[in-house]
Coordinates of N, CA, C and O in Angstrom, one line a residue:
S1 N -9.2 3.5 12.5 CA -8.6 2.2 12.2 C -7.1 2.3 12.4 O -6.6 3.3 12.5
E2 N -6.5 1.2 12.3 CA -5.0 1.1 12.6 C -4.2 1.9 11.6 O -4.4 1.8 10.4
G3 N -3.3 2.7 12.0 CA -2.5 3.5 11.2 C -3.0 4.8 10.6 O -2.4 5.5 9.8
F4 N -4.3 5.1 11.0 CA -4.9 6.3 10.5 C -5.8 6.9 11.6 O -6.5 6.2 12.3
S5 N -5.7 8.2 11.7 CA -6.5 8.9 12.7 C -7.0 10.3 12.2 O -6.3 10.8 11.3
W6 N -8.0 10.8 12.7 CA -8.5 12.1 12.3 C -8.3 13.1 13.4 O -8.5 12.8 14.6
G7 N -7.9 14.3 13.1 CA -7.7 15.4 14.0 C -8.9 16.4 13.7 O -9.8 16.0 12.9
P8 N -8.8 17.6 14.3 CA -9.9 18.6 14.0 C -10.1 18.8 12.5 O -11.2 18.8 12.1
K9 N -9.1 19.0 11.7 CA -9.2 19.1 10.3 C -8.1 18.5 9.6 O -7.7 18.9 8.5
V10 N -7.5 17.5 10.2 CA -6.3 16.8 9.7 C -6.4 15.3 9.8 O -6.9 14.8 10.8
A11 N -6.0 14.7 8.7 CA -5.9 13.2 8.7 C -4.4 12.9 8.9 O -3.6 13.4 8.2
V12 N -4.1 12.0 9.8 CA -2.8 11.6 10.1 C -2.6 10.1 9.8 O -3.4 9.3 10.2
I13 N -1.6 9.9 9.0 CA -1.3 8.5 8.6 C 0.0 8.1 9.3 O 1.0 8.7 9.2
D14 N 0.0 6.9 9.9 CA 1.2 6.4 10.6 C 2.0 5.7 9.6 O 1.7 4.6 9.0
I15 N 3.2 6.2 9.3 CA 4.1 5.6 8.3 C 5.4 5.0 9.0 O 6.4 4.8 8.3
S16 N 5.3 4.7 10.3 CA 6.4 4.2 11.0 C 6.9 2.9 10.4 O 8.1 2.7 10.3
E17 N 6.0 2.0 10.0 CA 6.4 0.8 9.4 C 7.2 1.0 8.0 O 8.2 0.4 7.8
E18 N 6.6 1.9 7.2 CA 7.3 2.2 5.9 C 8.6 2.9 6.2 O 9.6 2.7 5.4
M19 N 8.8 3.7 7.2 CA 10.1 4.3 7.5 C 11.1 3.3 7.7 O 12.3 3.4 7.4
G20 N 10.7 2.2 8.3 CA 11.7 1.1 8.6 C 12.1 0.3 7.3 O 13.1 -0.4 7.3
L21 N 11.3 0.5 6.3 CA 11.6 -0.2 5.0 C 12.3 0.8 4.0 O 12.7 0.3 2.9
A22 N 12.5 2.0 4.3 CA 12.9 3.0 3.3 C 14.3 2.8 2.8 O 14.6 3.3 1.7
A23 N 15.2 2.0 3.4 CA 16.5 1.8 2.9 C 16.5 0.9 1.6 O 17.4 1.0 0.8
D24 N 15.4 0.2 1.4 CA 15.3 -0.6 0.2 C 14.0 -0.2 -0.5 O 12.9 -0.6 -0.2
P25 N 14.2 0.6 -1.6 CA 13.0 1.1 -2.3 C 12.1 0.0 -2.9 O 10.9 0.2 -2.9
E26 N 12.6 -1.1 -3.3 CA 11.8 -2.2 -3.8 C 10.9 -2.7 -2.7 O 9.7 -2.9 -3.0
I27 N 11.4 -3.0 -1.6 CA 10.6 -3.6 -0.5 C 9.6 -2.5 0.0 O 8.5 -2.8 0.3
L28 N 10.0 -1.2 0.0 CA 9.2 -0.1 0.4 C 8.0 0.0 -0.5 O 6.8 0.0 -0.1
V29 N 8.2 0.0 -1.8 CA 7.1 0.1 -2.8 C 6.2 -1.1 -2.7 O 5.0 -0.9 -2.8
D30 N 6.7 -2.3 -2.6 CA 5.9 -3.5 -2.5 C 5.0 -3.4 -1.2 O 3.8 -3.7 -1.3
A31 N 5.5 -2.9 -0.1 CA 4.8 -2.8 1.1 C 3.6 -1.7 0.9 O 2.5 -1.9 1.4
V32 N 4.0 -0.6 0.3 CA 3.0 0.4 0.1 C 1.9 -0.1 -0.8 O 0.7 0.1 -0.6
A33 N 2.3 -0.8 -1.9 CA 1.3 -1.3 -2.8 C 0.4 -2.4 -2.2 O -0.8 -2.4 -2.5
D34 N 1.0 -3.2 -1.3 CA 0.2 -4.2 -0.6 C -0.9 -3.5 0.2 O -2.0 -3.9 0.2
K35 N -0.5 -2.4 0.9 CA -1.5 -1.7 1.8 C -2.5 -0.9 1.0 O -3.7 -0.9 1.3
M36 N -2.0 -0.2 0.0 CA -2.9 0.7 -0.7 C -3.7 0.1 -1.9 O -4.7 0.6 -2.3
M37 N -3.1 -1.0 -2.5 CA -3.7 -1.5 -3.7 C -3.9 -3.1 -3.6 O -4.0 -3.7 -4.6
A38 N -3.9 -3.6 -2.4 CA -4.0 -5.0 -2.2 C -3.0 -5.8 -3.0 O -3.2 -6.9 -3.5
G39 N -1.8 -5.2 -3.2 CA -0.8 -5.8 -4.0 C -0.9 -5.9 -5.5 O -0.1 -6.4 -6.2
E40 N -2.1 -5.3 -6.0 CA -2.3 -5.3 -7.4 C -1.8 -4.1 -8.1 O -2.5 -3.1 -8.3
I41 N -0.5 -4.1 -8.3 CA 0.2 -2.9 -9.0 C 0.8 -3.4 -10.3 O 1.4 -4.5 -10.3
S42 N 0.6 -2.6 -11.3 CA 1.2 -3.0 -12.6 C 2.7 -3.0 -12.5 O 3.3 -2.2 -11.7
A43 N 3.4 -3.7 -13.4 CA 4.8 -3.7 -13.4 C 5.4 -2.3 -13.7 O 6.4 -1.8 -13.2
E44 N 4.6 -1.6 -14.6 CA 5.1 -0.2 -15.0 C 5.0 0.8 -13.8 O 5.9 1.5 -13.6
L45 N 3.9 0.7 -13.1 CA 3.8 1.6 -11.9 C 4.8 1.2 -10.8 O 5.4 2.1 -10.2
R46 N 5.0 0.0 -10.6 CA 6.0 -0.5 -9.6 C 7.3 0.0 -10.0 O 8.0 0.6 -9.1
E47 N 7.8 -0.1 -11.2 CA 9.1 0.3 -11.6 C 9.2 1.8 -11.5 O 10.3 2.3 -11.1
E48 N 8.2 2.6 -11.9 CA 8.2 4.0 -11.8 C 8.3 4.4 -10.3 O 9.1 5.3 -10.0
A49 N 7.6 3.8 -9.4 CA 7.6 4.1 -8.0 C 9.0 3.8 -7.4 O 9.5 4.6 -6.6
I50 N 9.5 2.7 -7.8 CA 10.9 2.3 -7.3 C 11.9 3.3 -7.8 O 12.8 3.7 -7.0
G51 N 11.8 3.7 -9.0 CA 12.7 4.7 -9.6 C 12.7 6.0 -8.9 O 13.7 6.6 -8.5
L52 N 11.4 6.5 -8.6 CA 11.3 7.8 -7.9 C 11.8 7.7 -6.5 O 12.4 8.6 -6.0
A53 N 11.4 6.6 -5.8 CA 11.9 6.4 -4.4 C 13.4 6.3 -4.4 O 14.0 6.8 -3.5
S54 N 14.0 5.6 -5.3 CA 15.5 5.5 -5.4 C 16.1 6.8 -5.6 O 17.2 7.1 -5.1
A55 N 15.5 7.6 -6.5 CA 16.1 8.9 -6.8 C 15.9 10.0 -5.7 O 16.6 11.0 -5.7
A56 N 15.0 9.7 -4.8 CA 14.7 10.7 -3.7 C 16.0 10.7 -2.8 O 16.8 9.8 -2.8
S57 N 16.0 11.7 -2.0 CA 17.1 11.9 -1.0 C 17.1 10.6 -0.2 O 16.1 9.9 -0.1
E58 N 18.3 10.3 0.3 CA 18.4 9.1 1.1 C 17.7 9.2 2.5 O 17.6 8.3 3.3
A59 N 17.1 10.4 2.7 CA 16.4 10.6 4.0 C 15.1 9.7 3.9 O 14.4 9.7 2.9
K60 N 14.9 8.9 4.9 CA 13.8 8.0 4.9 C 12.5 8.6 4.6 O 11.7 8.1 3.8
G61 N 12.2 9.8 5.1 CA 10.9 10.4 4.9 C 10.7 10.8 3.5 O 9.6 10.7 2.9
A62 N 11.8 11.2 2.8 CA 11.6 11.5 1.3 C 11.3 10.3 0.5 O 10.4 10.4 -0.4
R63 N 11.9 9.2 0.8 CA 11.6 8.0 0.0 C 10.2 7.5 0.3 O 9.5 7.1 -0.6
V64 N 9.8 7.5 1.5 CA 8.4 7.1 1.9 C 7.4 8.0 1.2 O 6.5 7.6 0.6
A65 N 7.7 9.3 1.3 CA 6.8 10.3 0.6 C 6.7 10.0 -0.9 O 5.5 10.1 -1.4
E66 N 7.8 9.8 -1.5 CA 7.7 9.5 -3.0 C 6.9 8.3 -3.3 O 6.1 8.3 -4.2
A67 N 7.2 7.2 -2.6 CA 6.4 6.0 -2.8 C 4.9 6.2 -2.6 O 4.1 5.7 -3.4
L68 N 4.6 6.8 -1.5 CA 3.1 7.0 -1.2 C 2.5 8.0 -2.3 O 1.4 7.7 -2.7
Y69 N 3.2 9.0 -2.6 CA 2.7 10.0 -3.6 C 2.4 9.4 -4.9 O 1.3 9.5 -5.5
I70 N 3.4 8.7 -5.5 CA 3.2 8.2 -6.8 C 2.1 7.1 -6.9 O 1.3 7.1 -7.9
I71 N 2.0 6.3 -5.9 CA 0.9 5.3 -5.9 C -0.4 5.9 -5.6 O -1.4 5.6 -6.3
A72 N -0.5 6.9 -4.7 CA -1.8 7.5 -4.3 C -2.3 8.4 -5.4 O -3.5 8.5 -5.6
T73 N -1.5 8.9 -6.3 CA -1.9 9.8 -7.4 C -2.0 9.0 -8.7 O -2.4 9.7 -9.7
S74 N -1.8 7.8 -8.7 CA -1.8 7.0 -10.0 C -3.3 6.7 -10.4 O -4.1 6.5 -9.5
P75 N -3.5 6.6 -11.7 CA -4.8 6.2 -12.1 C -5.2 4.8 -11.6 O -6.4 4.5 -11.3
E76 N -4.2 3.9 -11.5 CA -4.5 2.6 -11.0 C -5.1 2.6 -9.6 O -6.0 1.9 -9.3
F77 N -4.6 3.5 -8.7 CA -5.1 3.6 -7.4 C -6.5 4.2 -7.4 O -7.4 3.9 -6.6
A78 N -6.8 5.2 -8.3 CA -8.0 5.8 -8.4 C -9.2 4.9 -8.8 O -10.3 5.1 -8.5
V79 N -8.9 3.9 -9.6 CA -9.9 3.0 -10.1 C -10.3 2.0 -8.9 O -9.5 1.4 -8.3
Q80 N -11.6 2.0 -8.7 CA -12.1 1.1 -7.6 C -12.4 -0.3 -8.3 O -13.1 -0.3 -9.3
R81 N -11.9 -1.3 -7.7 CA -12.1 -2.6 -8.3 C -13.1 -3.4 -7.5 O -13.2 -3.3 -6.3

């Protein structure tokens, strides 16, 4: 499917769109939440993700990684709705 591919033993996620949003942590987190959680993110998780992304190095990759990590490892993401 779009943005995701399988290799021999590796899954690759295309984060090029998120890299373009990395300068603004709020927009970045909202975009990640829209894709990963259909936009259904609690205010608490959103603020935590924005804070971590903002505190990350200004390197785009670090901010994107923080936003993806905190959302992907959250209990909210783990719960299937």
